[in-house]
Amino acid sequence: MKQATKFVCFECGYSSPKWLGKCPSCNSWNTLNEEAELPPSRYDIKSSLPSSGGVKKLNDINTDENERILSKITELDRVLGGGIVKGSLILVGGDPGIGKSTLLLQICNNIAGEKSVLYVSGEESGAQIKMRASRLGIKNDNLYVLPETELDTILSSAVDVKPEIIIIDSIQTIFKNDIASAPGSVTQVREATHYLMRYAKENNVAVFIVGHVTKDGSIAGPRVLEHMVDCVLYFEGERTQSYRILRTVKNRFGSTNEIGVFEMREKGLFEVANPSSMLLSGRAENASGSTVVCTLEGTRPILAEVQALCSPTGFGNPRRMATGIDFNRSVLLSSILEKQLGFPMQNHDVYINVVGGIKLVETATDLAVIVAIASNLKNFVIDSKTVILGEVGLTSEVRNIGFCEQRISEAAKMGFEFCILPIGNAESVTNNYGMKLLGVQNVSQAIKYLKKIEDFRKENSK
């Protein structure tokens, strides 16, 4: 008898009895794959705790058992909202070779000193894991290694070992015997994640699962995978560079705006305690088109360098390119310079770059970007000890921003002396931390202040 099949969208999980070119649920094209019809899922691995405690009053539920486990990696604990929550399912994604396995193995080593940890690898043998652990200097009796890809065997081993942390590297290699599809398929990934989620919740065990990413940067597999887990972390960076950024895009137990900064060295990943110093290192002195802005990543203020390059175009349509900021926002800011201030932007290509691989998403960085473009186009130097803050409107007005004192405090710690900011913020700040605050109402006024600072520096240097 032929097995019944259905077509499932790997983006949203929508199912249809026949193939459709366009998914009716998420409107994505060519995302429906044929899968075998499965019997109702059955959870045949006995849990050490009952699957349900019955109906309880909210006030009677004890939350002490869900206390957080500190990984002893400050950057990671900050991103997770204060540590690893027991019973949580955490998805870690990133490009191949970016350092996901290295980071998770270091987490295992830190936690295994007090708690048992099970590291499951579907991509490496035990000897290969041992080689990497030796390179990282990892030796621990509470760290168990299981090279396995069959889900029932993994869960049975977890019941025997009773670890408090489980690492699955990676979810695309895990399969279940009674599912007639290949490992890494939509069905296998979804079902494996479902069983791991059940085990994590019922046994109060934190589970990390590693997910590969596709060409467009999203985690491979069905989109429902990200909805099932409690936390989604992305490990970003270039393999040719030493710095890595751990960013959270979903977190049920903390903020989704925090980032952690790491540096890849021979002995593994090391925390960068002061990202501002790292992002500003090697900055060119007395160069036009370079500004410094203070952006907020969660609760942490970070100083970043914004660079702009303007060159005469040889084509009818000038080129625009932006790295680290929204492309459409960069086009809008260039248009404001042309329309409101009379800059000849239609004759110039504009390239914008945020140094260090960080992404600026808040509008408080508008003034720094637009001033960097003007500086390079008119070839005037922006003082290296000046930080620029402010949101720019379509009429070139500079609008107030939030958390201004935190930004000024971070800039003062890094040795900056001047701060150009919205006039409303300049009047409301109670502590300038020893910096000279210059309040502006529009972009034109900000450029005039920058030229005055440059003249002031020249006079003092004589």
Short mmCIF file of C-alpha atoms in Angstrom, two decimals:
data_model
loop_
_atom_site.label_atom_id
_atom_site.label_comp_id
_atom_site.label_asym_id
_atom_site.label_seq_id
_atom_site.Cartn_x
_atom_site.Cartn_y
_atom_site.Cartn_z
CA MET A 1 0.00 0.00 0.00
CA LYS A 2 1.38 3.36 -1.03
CA GLN A 3 2.16 5.64 1.89
CA ALA A 4 0.14 8.85 2.00
CA THR A 5 2.07 12.07 1.44
CA LYS A 6 1.51 15.75 1.92
CA PHE A 7 3.28 18.96 0.93
CA VAL A 8 4.70 21.11 3.73
CA CYS A 9 6.09 24.67 3.50
CA PHE A 10 9.53 24.78 5.09
CA GLU A 11 9.12 28.50 5.82
CA CYS A 12 5.93 28.49 7.90
CA GLY A 13 4.90 24.82 8.24
CA TYR A 14 1.70 25.11 6.17
CA SER A 15 0.59 21.72 4.77
CA SER A 16 -1.41 20.94 1.64
CA PRO A 17 -2.58 17.66 0.07
CA LYS A 18 -1.21 18.80 -3.31
CA TRP A 19 1.75 20.83 -4.52
CA LEU A 20 1.34 24.59 -4.80
CA GLY A 21 3.79 27.02 -6.35
CA LYS A 22 2.99 29.71 -3.78
CA CYS A 23 2.34 29.06 -0.10
CA PRO A 24 -1.10 30.49 0.85
CA SER A 25 0.06 31.11 4.43
CA CYS A 26 3.36 33.01 4.07
CA ASN A 27 3.18 33.85 0.33
CA SER A 28 6.61 32.31 -0.34
CA TRP A 29 7.29 30.73 -3.72
CA ASN A 30 8.55 27.15 -4.27
CA THR A 31 8.73 26.32 -0.55
CA LEU A 32 6.40 23.27 -0.43
CA ASN A 33 8.22 19.94 -0.16
CA GLU A 34 6.64 16.49 -0.30
CA GLU A 35 6.69 14.52 2.95
CA ALA A 36 5.26 11.27 4.21
CA GLU A 37 2.15 11.40 6.37
CA LEU A 38 3.15 10.59 9.95
CA PRO A 39 1.14 8.86 12.64
CA PRO A 40 0.41 10.97 15.73
CA SER A 41 3.66 11.74 17.57
CA ARG A 42 4.29 9.53 20.55
CA TYR A 43 6.83 10.30 23.21
CA ASP A 44 8.24 6.89 24.10
CA ILE A 45 11.17 8.00 26.25
CA LYS A 46 10.30 7.89 29.92
CA SER A 47 11.03 11.14 31.72
CA SER A 48 12.51 11.36 35.17
CA LEU A 49 9.73 13.82 36.07
CA PRO A 50 6.02 13.57 35.28
CA SER A 51 4.97 15.25 32.04
CA SER A 52 2.28 17.25 33.79
CA GLY A 53 1.77 18.31 37.34
CA GLY A 54 -1.92 18.91 36.77
CA VAL A 55 -3.73 22.20 37.14
CA LYS A 56 -2.12 24.51 39.68
CA LYS A 57 -2.70 27.99 40.96
CA LEU A 58 -0.16 30.47 39.66
CA ASN A 59 0.84 31.48 43.20
CA ASP A 60 1.53 27.83 44.10
CA ILE A 61 4.10 27.29 41.33
CA ASN A 62 7.67 27.17 42.62
CA THR A 63 10.16 28.97 40.37
CA ASP A 64 13.27 28.13 42.41
CA GLU A 65 13.85 25.00 40.32
CA ASN A 66 14.14 27.17 37.20
CA GLU A 67 17.01 29.22 38.55
CA ARG A 68 19.61 30.29 36.05
CA ILE A 69 22.89 28.48 35.50
CA LEU A 70 25.86 30.81 35.00
CA SER A 71 28.08 29.81 32.10
CA LYS A 72 30.94 31.88 33.59
CA ILE A 73 31.18 33.65 30.22
CA THR A 74 29.97 37.16 31.03
CA GLU A 75 29.16 38.10 27.43
CA LEU A 76 27.01 35.00 26.94
CA ASP A 77 25.22 35.37 30.29
CA ARG A 78 24.35 38.98 29.39
CA VAL A 79 22.92 37.94 26.02
CA LEU A 80 20.81 35.22 27.66
CA GLY A 81 19.41 37.70 30.19
CA GLY A 82 21.47 36.67 33.21
CA GLY A 83 22.37 33.03 32.59
CA ILE A 84 20.98 29.76 31.23
CA VAL A 85 17.41 29.07 32.34
CA LYS A 86 16.81 25.45 33.35
CA GLY A 87 14.37 23.68 31.07
CA SER A 88 14.98 26.11 28.21
CA LEU A 89 15.64 25.20 24.57
CA ILE A 90 18.26 27.46 22.96
CA LEU A 91 19.00 27.56 19.23
CA VAL A 92 22.46 28.76 18.15
CA GLY A 93 22.92 29.62 14.46
CA GLY A 94 25.83 30.90 12.42
CA ASP A 95 27.95 30.40 9.32
CA PRO A 96 30.17 27.30 9.07
CA GLY A 97 33.51 27.77 10.84
CA ILE A 98 32.39 30.86 12.75
CA GLY A 99 33.04 29.23 16.16
CA LYS A 100 29.69 27.78 17.31
CA SER A 101 31.13 24.42 18.37
CA THR A 102 34.11 26.10 20.04
CA LEU A 103 31.85 28.37 22.10
CA LEU A 104 29.59 25.50 23.17
CA LEU A 105 32.54 23.32 24.14
CA GLN A 106 33.89 26.15 26.30
CA ILE A 107 30.47 26.50 27.92
CA CYS A 108 30.54 22.76 28.68
CA ASN A 109 33.94 23.06 30.32
CA ASN A 110 32.86 25.97 32.54
CA ILE A 111 29.63 24.34 33.68
CA ALA A 112 30.96 20.78 34.02
CA GLY A 113 33.05 21.80 37.01
CA GLU A 114 29.86 21.77 39.12
CA LYS A 115 27.19 20.07 36.96
CA SER A 116 27.12 17.19 34.50
CA VAL A 117 26.99 18.07 30.80
CA LEU A 118 26.26 15.86 27.77
CA TYR A 119 27.81 16.94 24.45
CA VAL A 120 26.14 15.17 21.50
CA SER A 121 27.87 15.50 18.14
CA GLY A 122 26.46 14.25 14.87
CA GLU A 123 29.31 15.69 12.83
CA GLU A 124 32.47 14.63 14.71
CA SER A 125 33.76 11.44 16.24
CA GLY A 126 34.77 11.19 19.89
CA ALA A 127 38.46 11.37 18.94
CA GLN A 128 37.91 14.54 16.91
CA ILE A 129 36.07 16.19 19.81
CA LYS A 130 38.91 15.15 22.11
CA MET A 131 41.47 16.78 19.77
CA ARG A 132 39.56 20.07 19.79
CA ALA A 133 39.12 19.90 23.56
CA SER A 134 42.88 19.33 24.01
CA ARG A 135 43.63 22.37 21.85
CA LEU A 136 41.30 24.45 24.03
CA GLY A 137 42.79 23.04 27.25
CA ILE A 138 39.53 21.33 28.30
CA LYS A 139 39.72 18.45 30.80
CA ASN A 140 36.70 17.61 32.93
CA ASP A 141 35.27 14.44 34.45
CA ASN A 142 31.68 15.74 34.36
CA LEU A 143 31.72 16.31 30.59
CA TYR A 144 30.21 13.36 28.70
CA VAL A 145 30.58 13.00 24.93
CA LEU A 146 28.18 11.07 22.67
CA PRO A 147 28.87 10.81 18.91
CA GLU A 148 25.37 9.85 17.78
CA THR A 149 22.69 10.92 15.31
CA GLU A 150 19.72 8.68 16.24
CA LEU A 151 17.30 10.59 18.47
CA ASP A 152 15.98 7.69 20.58
CA THR A 153 19.54 6.64 21.46
CA ILE A 154 20.39 10.22 22.43
CA LEU A 155 17.36 10.58 24.71
CA SER A 156 17.96 7.16 26.27
CA SER A 157 21.56 8.13 27.03
CA ALA A 158 20.35 11.40 28.53
CA VAL A 159 17.99 9.50 30.84
CA ASP A 160 20.94 7.35 32.01
CA VAL A 161 23.45 10.20 32.48
CA LYS A 162 20.92 12.73 33.83
CA PRO A 163 22.85 15.84 32.69
CA GLU A 164 21.76 19.38 33.54
CA ILE A 165 22.94 20.71 30.16
CA ILE A 166 22.68 18.97 26.77
CA ILE A 167 24.42 20.21 23.61
CA ILE A 168 23.14 18.97 20.22
CA ASP A 169 25.62 19.69 17.40
CA SER A 170 23.84 19.91 15.04
CA ILE A 171 20.06 19.51 14.71
CA GLN A 172 20.35 18.92 10.93
CA THR A 173 22.20 15.63 11.55
CA ILE A 174 19.67 14.17 14.02
CA PHE A 175 17.04 11.72 12.76
CA LYS A 176 14.27 9.49 14.10
CA ASN A 177 14.04 5.92 12.83
CA ASP A 178 10.28 5.80 12.37
CA ILE A 179 10.22 8.88 10.11
CA ALA A 180 10.69 8.03 6.42
CA SER A 181 12.78 11.02 5.39
CA ALA A 182 16.45 11.92 5.31
CA PRO A 183 18.26 13.69 8.18
CA GLY A 184 18.05 17.45 7.76
CA SER A 185 14.66 17.36 6.06
CA VAL A 186 11.83 19.55 7.26
CA THR A 187 10.06 16.66 8.97
CA GLN A 188 13.14 15.29 10.72
CA VAL A 189 14.25 18.71 12.01
CA ARG A 190 10.78 19.59 13.26
CA GLU A 191 10.16 16.25 14.96
CA ALA A 192 13.63 16.08 16.53
CA THR A 193 13.22 19.59 17.95
CA HIS A 194 9.78 18.68 19.28
CA TYR A 195 11.10 15.65 21.16
CA LEU A 196 14.06 17.62 22.55
CA MET A 197 11.68 20.37 23.69
CA ARG A 198 9.52 17.80 25.48
CA TYR A 199 12.55 16.30 27.20
CA ALA A 200 13.87 19.74 28.25
CA LYS A 201 10.56 20.85 29.78
CA GLU A 202 9.72 17.59 31.52
CA ASN A 203 13.18 17.02 32.99
CA ASN A 204 14.09 20.67 33.68
CA VAL A 205 17.22 20.33 31.54
CA ALA A 206 18.65 23.17 29.41
CA VAL A 207 19.25 22.08 25.81
CA PHE A 208 21.42 23.90 23.24
CA ILE A 209 20.89 22.96 19.61
CA VAL A 210 23.15 24.14 16.78
CA GLY A 211 21.51 25.11 13.49
CA HIS A 212 23.22 25.62 10.15
CA VAL A 213 22.33 28.69 8.11
CA THR A 214 21.29 29.05 4.49
CA LYS A 215 22.75 31.35 1.83
CA ASP A 216 20.48 34.22 2.87
CA GLY A 217 21.64 33.96 6.49
CA SER A 218 18.54 32.34 8.01
CA ILE A 219 18.65 29.08 9.95
CA ALA A 220 18.15 26.04 7.71
CA GLY A 221 14.99 24.02 8.20
CA PRO A 222 11.37 24.95 8.82
CA ARG A 223 10.58 28.42 10.10
CA VAL A 224 8.54 26.82 12.89
CA LEU A 225 11.87 25.72 14.41
CA GLU A 226 12.51 29.26 15.66
CA HIS A 227 8.99 29.45 17.10
CA MET A 228 9.43 26.24 19.10
CA VAL A 229 12.60 27.24 20.95
CA ASP A 230 12.86 29.68 23.86
CA CYS A 231 15.90 31.58 22.65
CA VAL A 232 17.53 32.13 19.24
CA LEU A 233 21.16 33.25 19.11
CA TYR A 234 23.08 34.20 15.97
CA PHE A 235 26.88 34.04 15.91
CA GLU A 236 28.06 36.66 13.41
CA GLY A 237 31.40 37.71 11.97
CA GLU A 238 33.85 37.04 9.18
CA ARG A 239 35.96 33.89 9.34
CA THR A 240 38.93 35.92 8.09
CA GLN A 241 38.60 38.34 11.04
CA SER A 242 39.20 37.60 14.69
CA TYR A 243 36.14 39.30 16.20
CA ARG A 244 32.75 37.61 16.61
CA ILE A 245 29.39 39.02 17.71
CA LEU A 246 26.77 36.91 19.49
CA ARG A 247 23.34 38.45 18.94
CA THR A 248 19.95 37.37 20.28
CA VAL A 249 16.91 37.68 18.00
CA LYS A 250 14.46 35.91 20.31
CA ASN A 251 14.55 35.47 24.08
CA ARG A 252 11.61 34.56 26.30
CA PHE A 253 13.68 35.22 29.41
CA GLY A 254 15.50 38.45 28.59
CA SER A 255 16.09 41.33 26.20
CA THR A 256 16.39 40.78 22.45
CA ASN A 257 18.75 43.74 21.98
CA GLU A 258 21.83 42.50 23.82
CA ILE A 259 25.04 41.47 22.05
CA GLY A 260 28.19 39.71 23.20
CA VAL A 261 31.58 40.39 21.62
CA PHE A 262 34.29 37.75 21.38
CA GLU A 263 37.74 37.44 19.86
CA MET A 264 38.84 34.19 18.23
CA ARG A 265 42.35 33.16 19.24
CA GLU A 266 44.42 29.99 19.05
CA LYS A 267 43.12 28.82 22.47
CA GLY A 268 39.46 29.49 21.65
CA LEU A 269 37.06 32.40 22.07
CA PHE A 270 37.88 35.18 24.53
CA GLU A 271 35.51 37.85 25.78
CA VAL A 272 35.96 41.48 24.73
CA ALA A 273 35.17 43.39 27.92
CA ASN A 274 35.36 46.82 26.24
CA PRO A 275 33.86 46.65 22.72
CA SER A 276 34.18 50.44 22.29
CA SER A 277 37.95 50.24 22.56
CA MET A 278 38.03 47.36 20.07
CA LEU A 279 35.80 49.12 17.53
CA LEU A 280 37.80 52.36 17.68
CA SER A 281 41.26 50.79 17.58
CA GLY A 282 43.27 51.71 14.49
CA ARG A 283 41.13 54.73 13.72
CA ALA A 284 42.81 57.15 11.30
CA GLU A 285 43.65 60.62 12.63
CA ASN A 286 42.74 63.79 10.70
CA ALA A 287 40.81 61.93 8.01
CA SER A 288 37.62 63.30 6.50
CA GLY A 289 34.50 61.16 6.43
CA SER A 290 35.06 59.53 9.83
CA THR A 291 32.75 60.10 12.79
CA VAL A 292 32.12 58.41 16.13
CA VAL A 293 28.65 57.60 17.43
CA CYS A 294 27.42 55.95 20.61
CA THR A 295 24.75 53.33 20.01
CA LEU A 296 22.85 51.23 22.55
CA GLU A 297 22.90 47.44 22.26
CA GLY A 298 20.38 46.42 24.89
CA THR A 299 21.59 48.02 28.11
CA ARG A 300 25.16 48.56 26.91
CA PRO A 301 26.36 51.78 25.23
CA ILE A 302 28.95 51.08 22.53
CA LEU A 303 31.06 53.57 20.59
CA ALA A 304 31.41 52.82 16.88
CA GLU A 305 33.16 54.48 13.96
CA VAL A 306 31.11 55.46 10.90
CA GLN A 307 33.02 56.02 7.66
CA ALA A 308 31.75 57.64 4.46
CA LEU A 309 33.38 57.93 1.05
CA CYS A 310 32.06 60.17 -1.72
CA SER A 311 33.55 60.03 -5.22
CA PRO A 312 32.41 61.60 -8.52
CA THR A 313 30.31 59.16 -10.52
CA GLY A 314 30.91 58.33 -14.15
CA PHE A 315 27.40 57.00 -14.69
CA GLY A 316 23.97 58.54 -14.98
CA ASN A 317 22.76 56.97 -11.75
CA PRO A 318 25.11 57.47 -8.78
CA ARG A 319 25.83 54.35 -6.75
CA ARG A 320 24.85 53.92 -3.10
CA MET A 321 26.30 51.24 -0.83
CA ALA A 322 25.89 50.79 2.94
CA THR A 323 27.48 48.25 5.29
CA GLY A 324 26.35 48.19 8.92
CA ILE A 325 23.32 50.48 8.51
CA ASP A 326 20.01 50.17 6.70
CA PHE A 327 20.49 50.87 2.99
CA ASN A 328 17.21 52.78 2.62
CA ARG A 329 18.11 54.95 5.62
CA SER A 330 21.45 55.85 4.02
CA VAL A 331 19.70 56.87 0.78
CA LEU A 332 17.26 59.02 2.77
CA LEU A 333 20.09 60.82 4.59
CA SER A 334 21.90 61.49 1.30
CA SER A 335 18.70 62.98 -0.11
CA ILE A 336 18.36 65.29 2.91
CA LEU A 337 21.87 66.63 2.25
CA GLU A 338 21.00 67.34 -1.36
CA LYS A 339 17.54 68.84 -0.90
CA GLN A 340 17.90 70.75 2.37
CA LEU A 341 21.59 71.72 2.35
CA GLY A 342 22.32 71.91 -1.38
CA PHE A 343 25.05 69.25 -1.53
CA PRO A 344 25.58 67.85 -5.09
CA MET A 345 24.79 64.25 -4.18
CA GLN A 346 23.41 63.43 -7.65
CA ASN A 347 26.97 63.65 -9.03
CA HIS A 348 28.64 61.41 -6.43
CA ASP A 349 28.73 57.77 -5.47
CA VAL A 350 28.31 57.32 -1.70
CA TYR A 351 29.78 54.41 0.30
CA ILE A 352 29.06 54.05 4.03
CA ASN A 353 30.73 51.57 6.37
CA VAL A 354 30.46 50.85 10.11
CA VAL A 355 33.82 49.53 11.28
CA GLY A 356 34.06 46.23 13.14
CA GLY A 357 31.04 44.43 11.71
CA ILE A 358 28.54 46.02 14.11
CA LYS A 359 25.09 47.00 12.81
CA LEU A 360 23.51 50.35 13.67
CA VAL A 361 19.73 49.97 13.80
CA GLU A 362 18.57 52.93 15.89
CA THR A 363 17.86 56.38 14.46
CA ALA A 364 20.08 58.04 17.09
CA THR A 365 22.98 57.43 14.69
CA ASP A 366 21.48 59.52 11.84
CA LEU A 367 23.43 62.70 12.58
CA ALA A 368 26.78 60.87 12.67
CA VAL A 369 26.09 59.24 9.30
CA ILE A 370 24.94 62.40 7.55
CA VAL A 371 27.85 64.42 8.96
CA ALA A 372 30.33 61.76 7.81
CA ILE A 373 28.98 62.07 4.26
CA ALA A 374 29.20 65.86 4.36
CA SER A 375 32.73 65.74 5.81
CA ASN A 376 34.10 63.57 3.01
CA LEU A 377 32.22 65.43 0.28
CA LYS A 378 33.46 68.87 1.43
CA ASN A 379 36.81 67.47 2.64
CA PHE A 380 36.80 68.88 6.17
CA VAL A 381 38.18 66.92 9.13
CA ILE A 382 36.00 65.98 12.11
CA ASP A 383 37.77 66.27 15.46
CA SER A 384 38.84 62.82 16.69
CA LYS A 385 37.69 63.62 20.27
CA THR A 386 34.11 64.46 19.21
CA VAL A 387 31.15 62.10 19.44
CA ILE A 388 27.96 62.84 17.48
CA LEU A 389 24.41 61.91 18.51
CA GLY A 390 20.96 62.68 17.14
CA GLU A 391 18.07 61.65 14.92
CA VAL A 392 17.60 63.59 11.69
CA GLY A 393 14.18 64.45 10.26
CA LEU A 394 13.27 65.07 6.62
CA THR A 395 13.59 68.86 7.05
CA SER A 396 17.16 68.36 8.41
CA GLU A 397 16.06 69.07 12.00
CA VAL A 398 17.88 67.16 14.77
CA ARG A 399 15.48 65.42 17.14
CA ASN A 400 15.94 64.24 20.72
CA ILE A 401 17.14 60.72 21.53
CA GLY A 402 16.83 58.47 24.57
CA PHE A 403 19.36 57.39 27.20
CA CYS A 404 21.57 60.36 26.41
CA GLU A 405 23.44 60.42 29.73
CA GLN A 406 24.48 56.76 29.35
CA ARG A 407 25.94 57.54 25.93
CA ILE A 408 27.78 60.63 27.19
CA SER A 409 29.17 58.67 30.14
CA GLU A 410 30.59 55.97 27.83
CA ALA A 411 32.15 58.60 25.55
CA ALA A 412 33.74 60.37 28.52
CA LYS A 413 35.26 57.08 29.72
CA MET A 414 36.89 56.66 26.31
CA GLY A 415 38.48 60.12 26.50
CA PHE A 416 36.16 62.13 24.24
CA GLU A 417 35.95 65.87 24.95
CA PHE A 418 33.13 67.22 22.75
CA CYS A 419 29.62 65.92 22.10
CA ILE A 420 27.29 67.27 19.43
CA LEU A 421 23.71 66.32 20.30
CA PRO A 422 20.11 67.60 19.97
CA ILE A 423 19.57 70.87 21.79
CA GLY A 424 16.71 69.38 23.82
CA ASN A 425 19.01 66.67 25.19
CA ALA A 426 21.80 69.17 25.86
CA GLU A 427 19.47 71.23 28.05
CA SER A 428 18.10 68.26 29.98
CA VAL A 429 21.36 66.43 30.74
CA THR A 430 22.19 66.81 34.45
CA ASN A 431 25.79 65.57 34.27
CA ASN A 432 28.09 66.20 31.32
CA TYR A 433 30.87 63.97 32.78
CA GLY A 434 33.45 66.63 32.00
CA MET A 435 32.56 66.88 28.30
CA LYS A 436 31.68 70.00 26.33
CA LEU A 437 28.07 69.57 25.12
CA LEU A 438 27.09 71.39 21.93
CA GLY A 439 23.33 71.38 21.33
CA VAL A 440 22.15 71.77 17.71
CA GLN A 441 18.77 72.25 16.06
CA ASN A 442 19.62 71.10 12.53
CA VAL A 443 22.33 69.46 10.43
CA SER A 444 23.70 72.76 9.12
CA GLN A 445 24.35 73.97 12.67
CA ALA A 446 26.10 70.69 13.52
CA ILE A 447 28.48 71.10 10.55
CA LYS A 448 29.27 74.68 11.63
CA TYR A 449 30.11 73.51 15.17
CA LEU A 450 32.43 70.83 13.76
CA LYS A 451 34.33 73.42 11.76
CA LYS A 452 34.60 75.64 14.87
CA ILE A 453 36.05 72.72 16.84
CA GLU A 454 38.60 72.16 14.05
CA ASP A 455 39.59 75.85 14.12
CA PHE A 456 39.83 75.71 17.91
CA ARG A 457 42.21 72.75 17.73
CA LYS A 458 44.39 74.49 15.15
CA GLU A 459 44.69 77.63 17.28
CA ASN A 460 45.68 75.63 20.39
CA SER A 461 48.27 73.64 18.45
CA LYS A 462 50.17 76.77 17.42
#
